[in-house]
PDB file of C-alpha atoms in Angstrom:
ATOM      1  CA  MET A  18       0.000   0.000   0.000  1.00  0.00           C
ATOM      2  CA  ALA A  19       1.479   3.328  -1.057  1.00  0.00           C
ATOM      3  CA  ARG A  20       2.112   5.862   1.637  1.00  0.00           C
ATOM      4  CA  ARG A  21       0.930   9.369   0.886  1.00  0.00           C
ATOM      5  CA  ALA A  22       2.153  12.677   2.167  1.00  0.00           C
ATOM      6  CA  SER A  23       0.758  16.115   1.511  1.00  0.00           C
ATOM      7  CA  VAL A  24       2.956  19.144   1.985  1.00  0.00           C
ATOM      8  CA  SER A  25       1.749  22.702   1.609  1.00  0.00           C
ATOM      9  CA  GLY A  26       3.769  25.870   1.597  1.00  0.00           C
ATOM     10  CA  GLY A  27       7.524  25.942   1.152  1.00  0.00           C
ATOM     11  CA  GLY A  28      10.231  28.520   1.103  1.00  0.00           C
ATOM     12  CA  GLY A  29      13.204  28.799   3.354  1.00  0.00           C
ATOM     13  CA  GLY A  30      15.540  25.952   4.119  1.00  0.00           C
ATOM     14  CA  GLY A  31      18.861  25.177   2.607  1.00  0.00           C
ATOM     15  CA  ALA A  32      21.063  22.335   1.453  1.00  0.00           C
ATOM     16  CA  VAL A  33      24.458  21.043   2.414  1.00  0.00           C
ATOM     17  CA  ARG A  34      25.618  21.891  -1.085  1.00  0.00           C
ATOM     18  CA  ALA A  35      24.068  24.213  -3.620  1.00  0.00           C
ATOM     19  CA  VAL A  36      21.636  22.497  -5.956  1.00  0.00           C
ATOM     20  CA  LYS A  37      22.444  23.021  -9.622  1.00  0.00           C
ATOM     21  CA  GLY A  38      19.769  24.999 -11.427  1.00  0.00           C
ATOM     22  CA  ALA A  39      18.152  23.908 -14.663  1.00  0.00           C
ATOM     23  CA  LYS A  40      19.256  25.410 -17.951  1.00  0.00           C
ATOM     24  CA  ARG A  41      16.207  26.929 -19.605  1.00  0.00           C
ATOM     25  CA  PRO A  42      15.498  26.773 -23.323  1.00  0.00           C
ATOM     26  CA  GLU A  43      15.851  29.862 -25.478  1.00  0.00           C
ATOM     27  CA  VAL A  44      13.171  29.418 -28.115  1.00  0.00           C
ATOM     28  CA  ARG A  45      13.398  32.032 -30.849  1.00  0.00           C
ATOM     29  CA  LEU A  46      11.082  31.095 -33.665  1.00  0.00           C
ATOM     30  CA  PRO A  47      11.650  32.343 -37.220  1.00  0.00           C
ATOM     31  CA  ALA A  48       8.856  33.640 -39.421  1.00  0.00           C
ATOM     32  CA  LEU A  49       6.452  30.711 -39.560  1.00  0.00           C
ATOM     33  CA  GLU A  50       4.469  29.244 -42.423  1.00  0.00           C
ATOM     34  CA  GLN A  51       0.842  28.406 -41.666  1.00  0.00           C
ATOM     35  CA  TYR A  52       0.086  24.691 -41.802  1.00  0.00           C
ATOM     36  CA  GLY A  53      -1.782  23.969 -44.993  1.00  0.00           C
ATOM     37  CA  GLY A  54      -4.235  21.542 -43.445  1.00  0.00           C
ATOM     38  CA  GLY A  55      -4.725  17.846 -43.874  1.00  0.00           C
ATOM     39  CA  ALA A  56      -3.798  15.111 -41.458  1.00  0.00           C
ATOM     40  CA  LEU A  57      -0.443  14.736 -39.786  1.00  0.00           C
ATOM     41  CA  GLU A  58       1.823  12.264 -41.507  1.00  0.00           C
ATOM     42  CA  PRO A  59       3.767   9.488 -39.769  1.00  0.00           C
ATOM     43  CA  ASP A  60       7.477  10.305 -40.050  1.00  0.00           C
ATOM     44  CA  GLY A  61       6.528  13.716 -41.422  1.00  0.00           C
ATOM     45  CA  ASP A  62       9.029  16.579 -41.454  1.00  0.00           C
ATOM     46  CA  TYR A  63       7.706  19.956 -40.307  1.00  0.00           C
ATOM     47  CA  ASP A  64      10.142  22.884 -40.296  1.00  0.00           C
ATOM     48  CA  GLY A  65       9.122  26.435 -39.427  1.00  0.00           C
ATOM     49  CA  VAL A  66       5.404  25.628 -39.407  1.00  0.00           C
ATOM     50  CA  GLU A  67       2.624  27.092 -37.260  1.00  0.00           C
ATOM     51  CA  PHE A  68      -0.323  24.875 -36.301  1.00  0.00           C
ATOM     52  CA  ARG A  69      -3.024  27.250 -35.032  1.00  0.00           C
ATOM     53  CA  GLU A  70      -6.399  26.263 -33.531  1.00  0.00           C
ATOM     54  CA  LEU A  71      -6.451  22.930 -35.364  1.00  0.00           C
ATOM     55  CA  ASP A  72      -8.270  19.748 -34.422  1.00  0.00           C
ATOM     56  CA  LEU A  73      -5.563  17.089 -34.642  1.00  0.00           C
ATOM     57  CA  ALA A  74      -7.483  14.570 -32.539  1.00  0.00           C
ATOM     58  CA  GLY A  75      -6.924  10.941 -33.439  1.00  0.00           C
ATOM     59  CA  GLN A  76      -4.292  11.699 -36.062  1.00  0.00           C
ATOM     60  CA  ASP A  77      -1.027   9.791 -36.445  1.00  0.00           C
ATOM     61  CA  GLY A  78       2.190  11.803 -36.461  1.00  0.00           C
ATOM     62  CA  GLY A  79       4.339   9.026 -35.063  1.00  0.00           C
ATOM     63  CA  GLY A  80       8.045   9.548 -35.747  1.00  0.00           C
ATOM     64  CA  ALA A  81       7.469  13.050 -37.130  1.00  0.00           C
ATOM     65  CA  ARG A  82       9.986  15.851 -36.655  1.00  0.00           C
ATOM     66  CA  PHE A  83       8.836  19.327 -35.600  1.00  0.00           C
ATOM     67  CA  MET A  84      11.675  21.832 -35.909  1.00  0.00           C
ATOM     68  CA  ASP A  85      11.179  25.559 -35.139  1.00  0.00           C
ATOM     69  CA  CYS A  86       7.438  24.971 -34.966  1.00  0.00           C
ATOM     70  CA  ALA A  87       4.555  26.432 -32.965  1.00  0.00           C
ATOM     71  CA  LEU A  88       1.403  24.588 -31.923  1.00  0.00           C
ATOM     72  CA  ARG A  89      -1.165  27.053 -30.626  1.00  0.00           C
ATOM     73  CA  GLY A  90      -4.598  26.128 -29.267  1.00  0.00           C
ATOM     74  CA  CYS A  91      -4.640  22.721 -30.949  1.00  0.00           C
ATOM     75  CA  ALA A  92      -6.716  19.715 -29.867  1.00  0.00           C
ATOM     76  CA  LEU A  93      -4.630  16.564 -29.376  1.00  0.00           C
ATOM     77  CA  ASP A  94      -7.137  14.036 -28.060  1.00  0.00           C
ATOM     78  CA  GLU A  95      -5.756  10.526 -28.710  1.00  0.00           C
ATOM     79  CA  THR A  96      -3.226  12.001 -31.138  1.00  0.00           C
ATOM     80  CA  ARG A  97      -0.432   9.508 -31.828  1.00  0.00           C
ATOM     81  CA  LEU A  98       3.005  11.149 -31.658  1.00  0.00           C
ATOM     82  CA  ARG A  99       5.072   8.211 -30.516  1.00  0.00           C
ATOM     83  CA  HIS A 100       8.793   8.682 -31.280  1.00  0.00           C
ATOM     84  CA  ALA A 101       8.090  12.240 -32.494  1.00  0.00           C
ATOM     85  CA  ARG A 102      10.765  14.920 -32.062  1.00  0.00           C
ATOM     86  CA  PHE A 103       9.981  18.478 -31.011  1.00  0.00           C
ATOM     87  CA  LEU A 104      13.054  20.678 -31.369  1.00  0.00           C
ATOM     88  CA  ASP A 105      13.288  24.433 -30.691  1.00  0.00           C
ATOM     89  CA  SER A 106       9.504  24.632 -30.624  1.00  0.00           C
ATOM     90  CA  SER A 107       6.678  26.245 -28.659  1.00  0.00           C
ATOM     91  CA  LEU A 108       3.434  24.517 -27.656  1.00  0.00           C
ATOM     92  CA  THR A 109       0.857  26.953 -26.271  1.00  0.00           C
ATOM     93  CA  GLY A 110      -2.668  26.274 -25.095  1.00  0.00           C
ATOM     94  CA  ILE A 111      -2.764  22.714 -26.385  1.00  0.00           C
ATOM     95  CA  ARG A 112      -5.426  20.436 -24.949  1.00  0.00           C
ATOM     96  CA  GLY A 113      -6.311  16.794 -25.110  1.00  0.00           C
ATOM     97  CA  VAL A 114      -6.874  13.477 -23.393  1.00  0.00           C
ATOM     98  CA  GLY A 115      -4.774  10.407 -24.110  1.00  0.00           C
ATOM     99  CA  THR A 116      -2.120  12.115 -26.231  1.00  0.00           C
ATOM    100  CA  ASN A 117       0.574   9.541 -26.989  1.00  0.00           C
ATOM    101  CA  LEU A 118       4.103  10.966 -26.854  1.00  0.00           C
ATOM    102  CA  ALA A 119       5.756   7.764 -25.713  1.00  0.00           C
ATOM    103  CA  GLU A 120       9.506   7.677 -26.408  1.00  0.00           C
ATOM    104  CA  ALA A 121       9.311  11.143 -27.950  1.00  0.00           C
ATOM    105  CA  THR A 122      12.100  13.725 -27.748  1.00  0.00           C
ATOM    106  CA  LEU A 123      11.471  17.276 -26.529  1.00  0.00           C
ATOM    107  CA  ARG A 124      14.553  19.462 -26.706  1.00  0.00           C
ATOM    108  CA  ASP A 125      14.536  23.248 -26.254  1.00  0.00           C
ATOM    109  CA  VAL A 126      10.759  23.324 -25.927  1.00  0.00           C
ATOM    110  CA  GLU A 127       8.265  25.571 -24.134  1.00  0.00           C
ATOM    111  CA  LEU A 128       4.937  24.014 -23.135  1.00  0.00           C
ATOM    112  CA  ILE A 129       2.657  26.803 -21.945  1.00  0.00           C
ATOM    113  CA  ASP A 130      -0.881  26.717 -20.489  1.00  0.00           C
ATOM    114  CA  ALA A 131      -1.562  23.138 -21.524  1.00  0.00           C
ATOM    115  CA  ARG A 132      -4.709  21.283 -20.473  1.00  0.00           C
ATOM    116  CA  LEU A 133      -3.907  17.609 -20.793  1.00  0.00           C
ATOM    117  CA  GLY A 134      -5.034  14.342 -19.262  1.00  0.00           C
ATOM    118  CA  GLY A 135      -3.529  10.877 -19.433  1.00  0.00           C
ATOM    119  CA  THR A 136      -0.596  12.051 -21.551  1.00  0.00           C
ATOM    120  CA  GLN A 137       1.840   9.242 -22.326  1.00  0.00           C
ATOM    121  CA  LEU A 138       5.485  10.327 -22.152  1.00  0.00           C
ATOM    122  CA  TYR A 139       6.959   7.088 -20.914  1.00  0.00           C
ATOM    123  CA  GLY A 140      10.466   6.458 -22.178  1.00  0.00           C
ATOM    124  CA  ALA A 141      10.635  10.025 -23.502  1.00  0.00           C
ATOM    125  CA  VAL A 142      13.642  12.352 -23.398  1.00  0.00           C
ATOM    126  CA  LEU A 143      13.065  15.916 -22.177  1.00  0.00           C
ATOM    127  CA  GLU A 144      16.022  18.282 -22.295  1.00  0.00           C
ATOM    128  CA  ARG A 145      15.870  22.038 -21.713  1.00  0.00           C
ATOM    129  CA  VAL A 146      12.094  22.087 -21.388  1.00  0.00           C
ATOM    130  CA  VAL A 147       9.864  24.556 -19.537  1.00  0.00           C
ATOM    131  CA  ILE A 148       6.314  23.523 -18.649  1.00  0.00           C
ATOM    132  CA  ARG A 149       4.566  26.699 -17.508  1.00  0.00           C
ATOM    133  CA  GLY A 150       0.951  27.186 -16.437  1.00  0.00           C
ATOM    134  CA  GLY A 151      -1.995  24.936 -17.113  1.00  0.00           C
ATOM    135  CA  LYS A 152      -2.913  21.576 -15.641  1.00  0.00           C
ATOM    136  CA  ILE A 153      -1.813  18.059 -16.540  1.00  0.00           C
ATOM    137  CA  ASP A 154      -3.612  15.053 -15.026  1.00  0.00           C
ATOM    138  CA  TYR A 155      -2.085  11.562 -14.845  1.00  0.00           C
ATOM    139  CA  LEU A 156       1.126  12.402 -16.675  1.00  0.00           C
ATOM    140  CA  ASN A 157       3.020   9.182 -17.431  1.00  0.00           C
ATOM    141  CA  LEU A 158       6.780   9.801 -17.360  1.00  0.00           C
ATOM    142  CA  ARG A 159       7.806   6.276 -16.421  1.00  0.00           C
ATOM    143  CA  GLN A 160      11.346   5.427 -17.533  1.00  0.00           C
ATOM    144  CA  ALA A 161      11.697   8.908 -19.033  1.00  0.00           C
ATOM    145  CA  ARG A 162      14.857  11.025 -18.879  1.00  0.00           C
ATOM    146  CA  LEU A 163      14.460  14.623 -17.766  1.00  0.00           C
ATOM    147  CA  ARG A 164      17.424  16.957 -17.841  1.00  0.00           C
ATOM    148  CA  ASP A 165      17.182  20.720 -17.353  1.00  0.00           C
ATOM    149  CA  VAL A 166      13.398  20.709 -16.993  1.00  0.00           C
ATOM    150  CA  VAL A 167      11.367  23.373 -15.176  1.00  0.00           C
ATOM    151  CA  PHE A 168       7.765  22.932 -14.027  1.00  0.00           C
ATOM    152  CA  GLU A 169       6.476  26.419 -13.283  1.00  0.00           C
ATOM    153  CA  ALA A 170       3.077  27.691 -12.047  1.00  0.00           C
ATOM    154  CA  CYS A 171       1.324  24.519 -13.181  1.00  0.00           C
ATOM    155  CA  VAL A 172      -0.735  21.774 -11.542  1.00  0.00           C
ATOM    156  CA  LEU A 173       0.370  18.154 -11.889  1.00  0.00           C
ATOM    157  CA  VAL A 174      -2.167  15.606 -10.657  1.00  0.00           C
ATOM    158  CA  GLU A 175      -0.804  12.103  -9.999  1.00  0.00           C
ATOM    159  CA  PRO A 176       2.277  12.376 -12.206  1.00  0.00           C
ATOM    160  CA  ASP A 177       4.151   9.076 -12.517  1.00  0.00           C
ATOM    161  CA  PHE A 178       7.948   9.380 -12.481  1.00  0.00           C
ATOM    162  CA  GLY A 179       8.443   5.656 -11.869  1.00  0.00           C
ATOM    163  CA  GLY A 180      11.908   4.534 -12.959  1.00  0.00           C
ATOM    164  CA  ALA A 181      12.626   7.949 -14.492  1.00  0.00           C
ATOM    165  CA  ARG A 182      15.939   9.794 -14.286  1.00  0.00           C
ATOM    166  CA  LEU A 183      15.648  13.436 -13.257  1.00  0.00           C
ATOM    167  CA  GLU A 184      18.669  15.725 -13.393  1.00  0.00           C
ATOM    168  CA  ARG A 185      18.519  19.471 -12.763  1.00  0.00           C
ATOM    169  CA  VAL A 186      14.734  19.574 -12.511  1.00  0.00           C
ATOM    170  CA  GLU A 187      12.955  22.446 -10.754  1.00  0.00           C
ATOM    171  CA  PHE A 188       9.403  22.822  -9.452  1.00  0.00           C
ATOM    172  CA  ILE A 189       8.510  26.510  -9.083  1.00  0.00           C
ATOM    173  CA  ASP A 190       5.142  27.750  -7.774  1.00  0.00           C
ATOM    174  CA  CYS A 191       3.478  24.536  -8.902  1.00  0.00           C
ATOM    175  CA  ALA A 192       1.289  21.969  -7.190  1.00  0.00           C
ATOM    176  CA  LEU A 193       2.535  18.387  -7.231  1.00  0.00           C
ATOM    177  CA  LYS A 194      -0.342  16.136  -6.208  1.00  0.00           C
ATOM    178  CA  SER A 195       0.191  12.437  -5.382  1.00  0.00           C
ATOM    179  CA  ALA A 196       3.436  12.110  -7.332  1.00  0.00           C
ATOM    180  CA  ASP A 197       4.989   8.660  -7.687  1.00  0.00           C
ATOM    181  CA  PHE A 198       8.804   8.499  -7.647  1.00  0.00           C
ATOM    182  CA  THR A 199       9.069   4.717  -7.288  1.00  0.00           C
ATOM    183  CA  ALA A 200      12.466   3.498  -8.554  1.00  0.00           C
ATOM    184  CA  ALA A 201      13.284   6.990  -9.862  1.00  0.00           C
ATOM    185  CA  THR A 202      16.790   8.494  -9.747  1.00  0.00           C
ATOM    186  CA  LEU A 203      17.027  12.147  -8.742  1.00  0.00           C
ATOM    187  CA  THR A 204      20.042  14.438  -9.134  1.00  0.00           C
ATOM    188  CA  ASP A 205      19.829  18.154  -8.318  1.00  0.00           C
ATOM    189  CA  VAL A 206      16.040  18.125  -8.176  1.00  0.00           C
ATOM    190  CA  ASP A 207      14.699  21.256  -6.444  1.00  0.00           C
ATOM    191  CA  LEU A 208      11.301  20.767  -4.839  1.00  0.00           C
ATOM    192  CA  ARG A 209      11.460  23.788  -2.543  1.00  0.00           C
ATOM    193  CA  GLY A 210       9.302  25.954  -4.773  1.00  0.00           C
ATOM    194  CA  ALA A 211       6.384  23.520  -4.896  1.00  0.00           C
ATOM    195  CA  THR A 212       3.301  25.159  -3.366  1.00  0.00           C
ATOM    196  CA  GLU A 213       1.963  21.676  -2.685  1.00  0.00           C
ATOM    197  CA  LEU A 214       4.039  18.517  -2.509  1.00  0.00           C
ATOM    198  CA  GLY A 215       2.172  15.227  -2.366  1.00  0.00           C
ATOM    199  CA  ILE A 216       4.123  11.957  -2.465  1.00  0.00           C
ATOM    200  CA  ALA A 217       2.134   8.817  -3.280  1.00  0.00           C
ATOM    201  CA  GLY A 218       5.113   6.488  -3.644  1.00  0.00           C
ATOM    202  CA  GLY A 219       8.881   6.402  -3.795  1.00  0.00           C
ATOM    203  CA  VAL A 220       9.632   8.671  -0.853  1.00  0.00           C
ATOM    204  CA  ASP A 221      12.749   6.549  -0.375  1.00  0.00           C
ATOM    205  CA  ARG A 222      13.963   7.789  -3.778  1.00  0.00           C
ATOM    206  CA  LEU A 223      14.137  11.459  -2.781  1.00  0.00           C
ATOM    207  CA  SER A 224      17.893  11.265  -2.250  1.00  0.00           C
ATOM    208  CA  GLY A 225      19.300  13.796  -4.690  1.00  0.00           C
ATOM    209  CA  ALA A 226      16.405  16.211  -4.137  1.00  0.00           C
ATOM    210  CA  VAL A 227      16.357  19.367  -2.020  1.00  0.00           C
ATOM    211  CA  ILE A 228      13.289  20.341   0.004  1.00  0.00           C
ATOM    212  CA  SER A 229      12.498  23.177   2.384  1.00  0.00           C
ATOM    213  CA  THR A 230      12.474  22.936   6.171  1.00  0.00           C
ATOM    214  CA  ALA A 231       8.679  23.243   6.177  1.00  0.00           C
ATOM    215  CA  GLN A 232       8.381  20.420   3.656  1.00  0.00           C
ATOM    216  CA  LEU A 233      10.696  18.251   5.737  1.00  0.00           C
ATOM    217  CA  LEU A 234       8.534  18.735   8.811  1.00  0.00           C
ATOM    218  CA  ASP A 235       5.388  17.819   6.926  1.00  0.00           C
ATOM    219  CA  LEU A 236       7.091  14.813   5.332  1.00  0.00           C
ATOM    220  CA  ALA A 237       8.296  13.566   8.719  1.00  0.00           C
ATOM    221  CA  PRO A 238       5.399  11.100   9.263  1.00  0.00           C
ATOM    222  CA  VAL A 239       5.787   9.442   5.897  1.00  0.00           C
ATOM    223  CA  LEU A 240       9.578   9.327   6.255  1.00  0.00           C
ATOM    224  CA  ALA A 241       9.207   7.766   9.697  1.00  0.00           C
ATOM    225  CA  GLY A 242       6.812   5.205   8.264  1.00  0.00           C
ATOM    226  CA  GLU A 243       9.235   4.385   5.460  1.00  0.00           C
ATOM    227  CA  LEU A 244      12.036   3.819   8.007  1.00  0.00           C
ATOM    228  CA  GLY A 245       9.828   1.816  10.309  1.00  0.00           C
ATOM    229  CA  ILE A 246      10.115   4.372  13.124  1.00  0.00           C
ATOM    230  CA  ARG A 247       7.231   4.441  15.582  1.00  0.00           C
ATOM    231  CA  VAL A 248       6.487   7.930  16.896  1.00  0.00           C
ATOM    232  CA  GLU A 249       4.628   8.236  20.205  1.00  0.00           C
ATOM    233  CA  GLY A 250       3.939  11.031  22.644  1.00  0.00           C
TER     234      GLY A 250
END
């Protein structure tokens, strides 16, 4: 049975050594060409294209490459983007349930104000990615690799980091609800800025993370339970 902890607040606290901050992407898009319509193509090659307010639900763009692209206000319900590559791109206001980005690559990407549920990113590679604003429910990042990733001012409900590798990952002004870190590996992960920190599993894997003093106090019961310490009086 998974132990759960809920931590509110944050701020203050320190670490024995300074945690290394994430390197943020610098996305500078060129003049973009409007997407001409039609369905996404598996293994398609999209360079300097803007997808604006399009319904891409149920389409198959598996293995496609998106370079210097912008997706704005698009619907991605059940869209298949397995093995896709998003490079130097901006995704703003996208929405969808069941979007499949398994084993995809996101490098130098901004994901802003997304509304997603059940997004599959297992086995994916995220490098220099900022996820800002919006809400993502049941995000599957199992076995994924995250390096230089920032979650900022967003809500993550039951994200699954099982078996993932997180290096230089920051949570800033975001709510992390019932996160699962089972078998994850954390290096320079900064949780101090989380406005809510809920751990559903894998509290024993938090070595390599830095938390605030307030978060430590609120995590004390679940940490004691993990270590088999009985607290009385």
